[in-house]
Coordinates of C-alpha atoms in Angstrom, one line a residue:
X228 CA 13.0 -15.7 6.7
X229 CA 10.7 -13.6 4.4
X230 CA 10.8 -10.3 3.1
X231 CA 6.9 -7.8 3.4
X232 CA 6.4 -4.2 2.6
X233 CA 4.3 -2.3 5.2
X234 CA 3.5 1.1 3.9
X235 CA 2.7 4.2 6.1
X236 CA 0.1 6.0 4.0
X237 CA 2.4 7.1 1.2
X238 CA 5.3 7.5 3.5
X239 CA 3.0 9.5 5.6
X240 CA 3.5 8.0 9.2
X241 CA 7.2 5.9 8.2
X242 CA 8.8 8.8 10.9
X243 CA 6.5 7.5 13.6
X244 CA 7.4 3.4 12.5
X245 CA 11.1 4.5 12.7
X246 CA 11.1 6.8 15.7
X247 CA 8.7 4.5 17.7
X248 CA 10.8 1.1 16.7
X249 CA 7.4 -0.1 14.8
X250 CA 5.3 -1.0 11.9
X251 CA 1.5 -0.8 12.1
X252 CA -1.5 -1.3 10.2
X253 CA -5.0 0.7 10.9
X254 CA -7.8 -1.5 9.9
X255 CA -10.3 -2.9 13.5
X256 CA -9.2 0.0 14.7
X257 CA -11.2 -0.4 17.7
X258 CA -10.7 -4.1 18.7
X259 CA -7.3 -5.5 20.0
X260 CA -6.3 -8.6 18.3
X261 CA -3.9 -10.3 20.7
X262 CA -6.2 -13.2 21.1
X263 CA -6.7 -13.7 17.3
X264 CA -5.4 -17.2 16.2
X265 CA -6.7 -17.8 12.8
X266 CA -7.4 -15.5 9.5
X267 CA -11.2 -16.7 9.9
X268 CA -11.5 -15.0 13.3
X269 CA -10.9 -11.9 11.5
X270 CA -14.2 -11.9 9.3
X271 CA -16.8 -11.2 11.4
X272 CA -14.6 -8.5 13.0
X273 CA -14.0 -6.9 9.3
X274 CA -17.4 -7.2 8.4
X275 CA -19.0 -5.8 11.8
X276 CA -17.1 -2.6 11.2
X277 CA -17.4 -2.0 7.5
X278 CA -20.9 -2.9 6.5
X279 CA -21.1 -1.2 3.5
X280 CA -18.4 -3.7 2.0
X281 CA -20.4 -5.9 0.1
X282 CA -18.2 -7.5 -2.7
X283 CA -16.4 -10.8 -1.2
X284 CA -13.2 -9.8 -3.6
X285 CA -13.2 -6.8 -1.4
X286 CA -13.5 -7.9 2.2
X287 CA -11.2 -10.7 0.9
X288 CA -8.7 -9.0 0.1
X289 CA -8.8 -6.3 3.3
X290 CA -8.8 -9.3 5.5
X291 CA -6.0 -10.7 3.8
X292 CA -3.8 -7.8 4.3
X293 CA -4.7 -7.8 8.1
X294 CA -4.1 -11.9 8.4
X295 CA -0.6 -10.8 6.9
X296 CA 0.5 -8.4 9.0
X297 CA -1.0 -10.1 12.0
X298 CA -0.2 -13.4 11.3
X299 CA 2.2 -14.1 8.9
X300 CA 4.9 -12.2 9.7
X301 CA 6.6 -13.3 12.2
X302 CA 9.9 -12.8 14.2
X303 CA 13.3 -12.7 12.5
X304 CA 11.3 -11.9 8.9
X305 CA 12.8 -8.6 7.3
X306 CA 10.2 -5.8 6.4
X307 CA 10.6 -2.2 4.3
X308 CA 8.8 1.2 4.8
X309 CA 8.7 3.7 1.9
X310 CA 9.7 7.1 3.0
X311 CA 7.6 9.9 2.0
X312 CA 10.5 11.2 -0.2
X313 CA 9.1 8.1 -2.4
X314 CA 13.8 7.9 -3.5
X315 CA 14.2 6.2 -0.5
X316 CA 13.3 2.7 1.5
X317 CA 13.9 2.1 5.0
X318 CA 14.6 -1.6 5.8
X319 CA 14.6 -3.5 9.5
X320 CA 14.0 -6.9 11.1
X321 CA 10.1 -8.4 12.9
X322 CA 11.6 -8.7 16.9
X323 CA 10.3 -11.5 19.1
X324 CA 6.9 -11.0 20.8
X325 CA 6.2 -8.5 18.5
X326 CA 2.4 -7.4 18.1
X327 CA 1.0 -5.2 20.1
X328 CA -2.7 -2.9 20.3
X329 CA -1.5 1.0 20.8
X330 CA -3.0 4.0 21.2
X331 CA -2.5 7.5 19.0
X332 CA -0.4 9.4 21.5
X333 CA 2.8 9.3 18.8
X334 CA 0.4 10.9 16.5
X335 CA 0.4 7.6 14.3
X336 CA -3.0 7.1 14.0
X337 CA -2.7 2.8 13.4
X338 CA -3.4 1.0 16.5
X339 CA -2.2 -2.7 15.4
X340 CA 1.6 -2.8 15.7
X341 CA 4.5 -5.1 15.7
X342 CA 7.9 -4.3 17.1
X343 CA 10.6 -3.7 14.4
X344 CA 14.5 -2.6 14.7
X345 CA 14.9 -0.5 12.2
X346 CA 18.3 0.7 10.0
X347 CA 18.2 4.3 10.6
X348 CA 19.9 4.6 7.2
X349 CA 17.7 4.7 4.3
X350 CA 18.9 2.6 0.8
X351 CA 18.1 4.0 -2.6
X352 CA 15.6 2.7 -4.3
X353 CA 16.9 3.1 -7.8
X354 CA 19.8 0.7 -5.7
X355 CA 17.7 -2.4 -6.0
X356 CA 16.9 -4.1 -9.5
X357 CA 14.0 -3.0 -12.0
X358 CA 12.0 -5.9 -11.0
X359 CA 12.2 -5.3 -7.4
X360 CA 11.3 -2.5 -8.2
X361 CA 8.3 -2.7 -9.9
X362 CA 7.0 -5.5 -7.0
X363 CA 6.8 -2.6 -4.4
X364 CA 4.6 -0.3 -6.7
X365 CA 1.9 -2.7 -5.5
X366 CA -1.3 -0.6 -4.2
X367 CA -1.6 -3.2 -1.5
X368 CA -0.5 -1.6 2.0
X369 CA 1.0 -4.7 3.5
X370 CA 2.2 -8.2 1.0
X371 CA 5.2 -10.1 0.4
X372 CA 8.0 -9.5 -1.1
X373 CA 9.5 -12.5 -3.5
X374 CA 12.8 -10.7 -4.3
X375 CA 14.6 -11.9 -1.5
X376 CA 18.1 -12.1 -2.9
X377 CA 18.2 -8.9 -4.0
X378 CA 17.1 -7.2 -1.7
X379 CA 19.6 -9.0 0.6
X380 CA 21.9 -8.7 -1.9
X381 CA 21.7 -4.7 -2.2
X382 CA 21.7 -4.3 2.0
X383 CA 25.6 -6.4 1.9
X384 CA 23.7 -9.3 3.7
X385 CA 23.9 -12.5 1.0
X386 CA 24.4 -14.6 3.6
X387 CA 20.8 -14.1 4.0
X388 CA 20.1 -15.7 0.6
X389 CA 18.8 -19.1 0.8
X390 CA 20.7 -22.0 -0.7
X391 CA 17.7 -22.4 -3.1
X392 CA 18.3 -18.8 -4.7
X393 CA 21.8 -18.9 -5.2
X394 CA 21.8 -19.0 -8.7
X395 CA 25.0 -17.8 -11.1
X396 CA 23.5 -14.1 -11.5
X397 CA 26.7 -12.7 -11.7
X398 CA 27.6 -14.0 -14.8
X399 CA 24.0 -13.9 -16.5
X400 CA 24.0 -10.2 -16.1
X401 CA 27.6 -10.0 -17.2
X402 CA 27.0 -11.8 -20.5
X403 CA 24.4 -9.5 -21.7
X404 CA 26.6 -6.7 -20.6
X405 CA 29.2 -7.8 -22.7
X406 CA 27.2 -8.0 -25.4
X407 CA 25.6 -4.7 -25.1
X408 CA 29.5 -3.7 -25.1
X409 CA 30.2 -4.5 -28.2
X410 CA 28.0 -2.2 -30.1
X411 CA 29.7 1.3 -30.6
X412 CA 28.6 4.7 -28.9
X413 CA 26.1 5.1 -31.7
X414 CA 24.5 1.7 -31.9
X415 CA 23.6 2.2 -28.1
X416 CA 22.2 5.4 -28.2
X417 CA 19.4 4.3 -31.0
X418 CA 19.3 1.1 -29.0
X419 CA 18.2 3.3 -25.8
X420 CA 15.7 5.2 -28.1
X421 CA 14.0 1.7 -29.3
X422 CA 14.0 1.3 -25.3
X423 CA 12.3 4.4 -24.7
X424 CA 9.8 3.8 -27.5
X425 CA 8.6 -0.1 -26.6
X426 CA 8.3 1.2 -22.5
X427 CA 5.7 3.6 -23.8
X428 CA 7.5 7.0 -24.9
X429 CA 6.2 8.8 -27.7
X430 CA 8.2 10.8 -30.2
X431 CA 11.5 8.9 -29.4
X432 CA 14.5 9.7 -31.2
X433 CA 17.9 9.6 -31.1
X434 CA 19.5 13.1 -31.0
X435 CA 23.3 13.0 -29.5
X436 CA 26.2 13.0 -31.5
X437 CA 29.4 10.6 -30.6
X438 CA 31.2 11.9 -27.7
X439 CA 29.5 14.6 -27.0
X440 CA 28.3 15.3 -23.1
X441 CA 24.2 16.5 -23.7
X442 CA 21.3 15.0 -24.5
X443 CA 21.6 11.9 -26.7
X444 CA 17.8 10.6 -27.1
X445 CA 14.3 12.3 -25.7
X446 CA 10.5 10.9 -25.5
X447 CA 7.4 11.6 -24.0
X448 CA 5.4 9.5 -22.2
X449 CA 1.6 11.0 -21.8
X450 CA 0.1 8.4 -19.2
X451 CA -3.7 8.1 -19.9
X452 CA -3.6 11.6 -20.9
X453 CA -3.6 12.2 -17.2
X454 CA 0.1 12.8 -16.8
X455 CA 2.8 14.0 -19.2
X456 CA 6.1 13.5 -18.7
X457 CA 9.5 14.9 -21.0
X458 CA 12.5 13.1 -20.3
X459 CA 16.2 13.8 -21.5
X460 CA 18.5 10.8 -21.8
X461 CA 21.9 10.3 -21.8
X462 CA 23.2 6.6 -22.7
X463 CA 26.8 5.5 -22.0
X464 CA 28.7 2.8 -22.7
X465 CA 31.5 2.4 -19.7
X466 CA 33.4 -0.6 -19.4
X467 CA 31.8 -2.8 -16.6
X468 CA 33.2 -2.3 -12.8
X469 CA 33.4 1.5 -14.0
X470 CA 31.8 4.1 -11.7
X471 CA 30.0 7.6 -13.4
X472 CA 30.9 10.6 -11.2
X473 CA 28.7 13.2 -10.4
X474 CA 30.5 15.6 -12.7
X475 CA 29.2 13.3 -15.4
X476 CA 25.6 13.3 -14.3
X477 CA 25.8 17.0 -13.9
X478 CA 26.7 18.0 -17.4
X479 CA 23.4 15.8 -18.2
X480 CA 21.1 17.5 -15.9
X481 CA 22.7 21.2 -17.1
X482 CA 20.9 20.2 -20.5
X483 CA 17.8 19.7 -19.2
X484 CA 14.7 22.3 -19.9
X485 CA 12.3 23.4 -17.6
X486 CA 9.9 20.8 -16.7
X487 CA 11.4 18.1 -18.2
X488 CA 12.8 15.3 -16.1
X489 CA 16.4 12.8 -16.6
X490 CA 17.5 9.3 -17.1
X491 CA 21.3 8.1 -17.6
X492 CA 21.7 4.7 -18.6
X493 CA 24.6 3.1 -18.6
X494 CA 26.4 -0.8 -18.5
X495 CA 28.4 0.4 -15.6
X496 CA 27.4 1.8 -12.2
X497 CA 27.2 5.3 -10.2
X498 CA 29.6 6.6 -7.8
X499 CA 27.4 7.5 -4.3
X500 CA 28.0 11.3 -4.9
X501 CA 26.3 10.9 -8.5
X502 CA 23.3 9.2 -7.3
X503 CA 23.1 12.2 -4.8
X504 CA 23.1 14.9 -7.3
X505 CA 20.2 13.1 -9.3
X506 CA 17.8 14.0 -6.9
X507 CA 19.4 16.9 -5.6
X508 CA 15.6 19.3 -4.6
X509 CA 15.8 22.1 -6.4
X510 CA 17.1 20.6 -9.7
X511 CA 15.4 18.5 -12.7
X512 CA 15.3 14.8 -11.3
X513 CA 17.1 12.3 -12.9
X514 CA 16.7 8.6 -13.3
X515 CA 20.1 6.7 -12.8
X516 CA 20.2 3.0 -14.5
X517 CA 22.8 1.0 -14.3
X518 CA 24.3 -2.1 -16.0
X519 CA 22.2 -4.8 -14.5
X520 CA 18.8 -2.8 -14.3
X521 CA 19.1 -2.2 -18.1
X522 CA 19.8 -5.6 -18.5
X523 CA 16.5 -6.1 -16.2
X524 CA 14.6 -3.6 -18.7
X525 CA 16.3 -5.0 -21.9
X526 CA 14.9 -8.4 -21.0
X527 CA 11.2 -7.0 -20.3
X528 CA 11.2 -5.4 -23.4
X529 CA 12.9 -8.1 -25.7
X530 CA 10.5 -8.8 -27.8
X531 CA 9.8 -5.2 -29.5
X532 CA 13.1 -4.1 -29.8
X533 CA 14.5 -4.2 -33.7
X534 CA 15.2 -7.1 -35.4
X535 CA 18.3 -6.1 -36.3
X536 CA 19.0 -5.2 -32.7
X537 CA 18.6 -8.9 -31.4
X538 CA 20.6 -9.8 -34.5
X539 CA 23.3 -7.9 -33.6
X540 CA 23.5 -8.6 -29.9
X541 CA 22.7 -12.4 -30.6
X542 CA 20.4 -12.8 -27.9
X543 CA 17.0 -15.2 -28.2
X544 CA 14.1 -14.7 -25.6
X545 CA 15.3 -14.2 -22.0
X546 CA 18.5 -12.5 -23.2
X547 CA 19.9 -15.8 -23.5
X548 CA 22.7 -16.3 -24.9
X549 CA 22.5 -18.1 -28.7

């Protein structure tokens, strides 16, 4: 059982895959592929209809998206949509007998389809972990996803997990968590800010006082000089199986100027009203991280945080214990 992403043009057309009971693709728009066996059939159809493709890497990697869908994913394998509101992810299962050539009278405008049962309930996407994460940003439109136990893991199925990936996460994640613990409030607001800082934000600094319910660190990030954006950050230490309310993430997002966007971090988690109120339209947006995503960024980002930091915490590479 494997895991894809099939996107819908940005979460353009993910409606039509959930209301028709679908996913789809829009390359060979004109030819039905029922008949087609092999990923070297596809070629000459590929090249036929786009003759102004002339670098291999290119056509390559088209035809490899269409092998995928068309091929590759097969009955039983679990695939997710993004929504157009880019927050959420809509997950279902490949059904048997599943391809088949349409035409546009949904409105969908991709012709190659395969059958899916969809959950009509979207799943956060700040739910799953930072590296799951950061595998769907992929500009690819369909490709496989190798966080399978998380994802499975996040959706209440683990007995979906393969004996292979059963690893002791639990208590990896809890170790670092631990450790994280036992700096005070002050040690893990700078300790954000060095975060901040080594993912790319300029200006960081620490500016919250202990116990207090604003702002306790800010940074800029200016991407390319294409995109700015301000965020306000509120770091908490909570002892682990502890939920934040919404109240809590409220009081952040009160303290946030215009323009500028959110991000609590904490070691705990978020109760489901809080995660609401983050992305509440209307209101600043706010990123909500919990105790094992930090731990995901924390280990990304190892390597250029202080000295004295790793020190402290006693981690080596990996955030291993020493």
């Amino acid at each position: 059982m494997e895991l894809y992403c099939v996107r819908a043009e940005f979460g353009t057309y993910t409606k039509h895959f959930l209301d028709g009971g679908y996913v789809a693709i829009g390359w060979l728009s004109e030819n039905n592929l029922s008949n087609i066996k092999t990923k070297d059939e596809l070629y000459p159809l590929y090249k036929s209809t786009h003759p102004d493709d002339k670098s291999n890497v290119v056509i390559g990697q088209q035809v490899g998206q269409i092998a995928r869908f068309l091929l590759d994913i097969k009955s039983g394998d679990y695939v997710i949509a993004p929504a157009q509101n880019t927050e959420f992810i809509y997950y279902g299962t490949i059904e048997k007998d599943a391809y088949f050539y349409a035409d546009k009278s949904d409105g969908c405008p991709f012709l190659h389809r395969k059958k899916v049962n969809w959950n009509k309930t979207p799943i956060r996407r700040s739910q799953f972990s930072v590296p799951f994460q950061n595998t769907i940003r992929s500009s690819l439109t369909v490709f496989k996803i190798s966080h399978k136990k998380n994802f499975f893991t996040t959706i209440e199925r683990p007995d979906l997990v393969s004996k292979n990936d059963r690893t002791v996460e639990y208590d990896y994640y809890t170790t670092v968590l631990n450790r994280i613990l036992e700096l005070d409030d002050q040690e893990f607001e700078i300790l954000i800010t060095h975060v901040l800082t080594a993912m790319g934000f300029e200006g960081s600094e620490h500016t919250g006082k202990v116990g207090d319910g604003g702002v306790d660190a800010i940074g800029e990030l200016n991407v390319a000089n294409m995109a700015k954006i301000n965020i306000f950050v509120q770091a908490k230490r909570y002892k682990l199986g502890k939920h934040v309310s919404a109240n809590i993430v409220k009081l952040l997002r009160a303290n946030i100027p215009a323009g500028g966007q959110g991000a609590f971090i904490t070691t705990a988690d978020y109760q489901k009203k809080a995660e609401e109120i983050a992305v509440e339209p209307g209101f600043p947006r706010i990123g909500l991280i919990n105790g094992n995503q930090l731990v995901d960024i924390l280990a990304d980002y190892w390597n250029e945080i202080p000295v004295e930091f790793q020190e402290k915490m006693d981690l080596k590479v990996g955030l291993v214990a020493k």
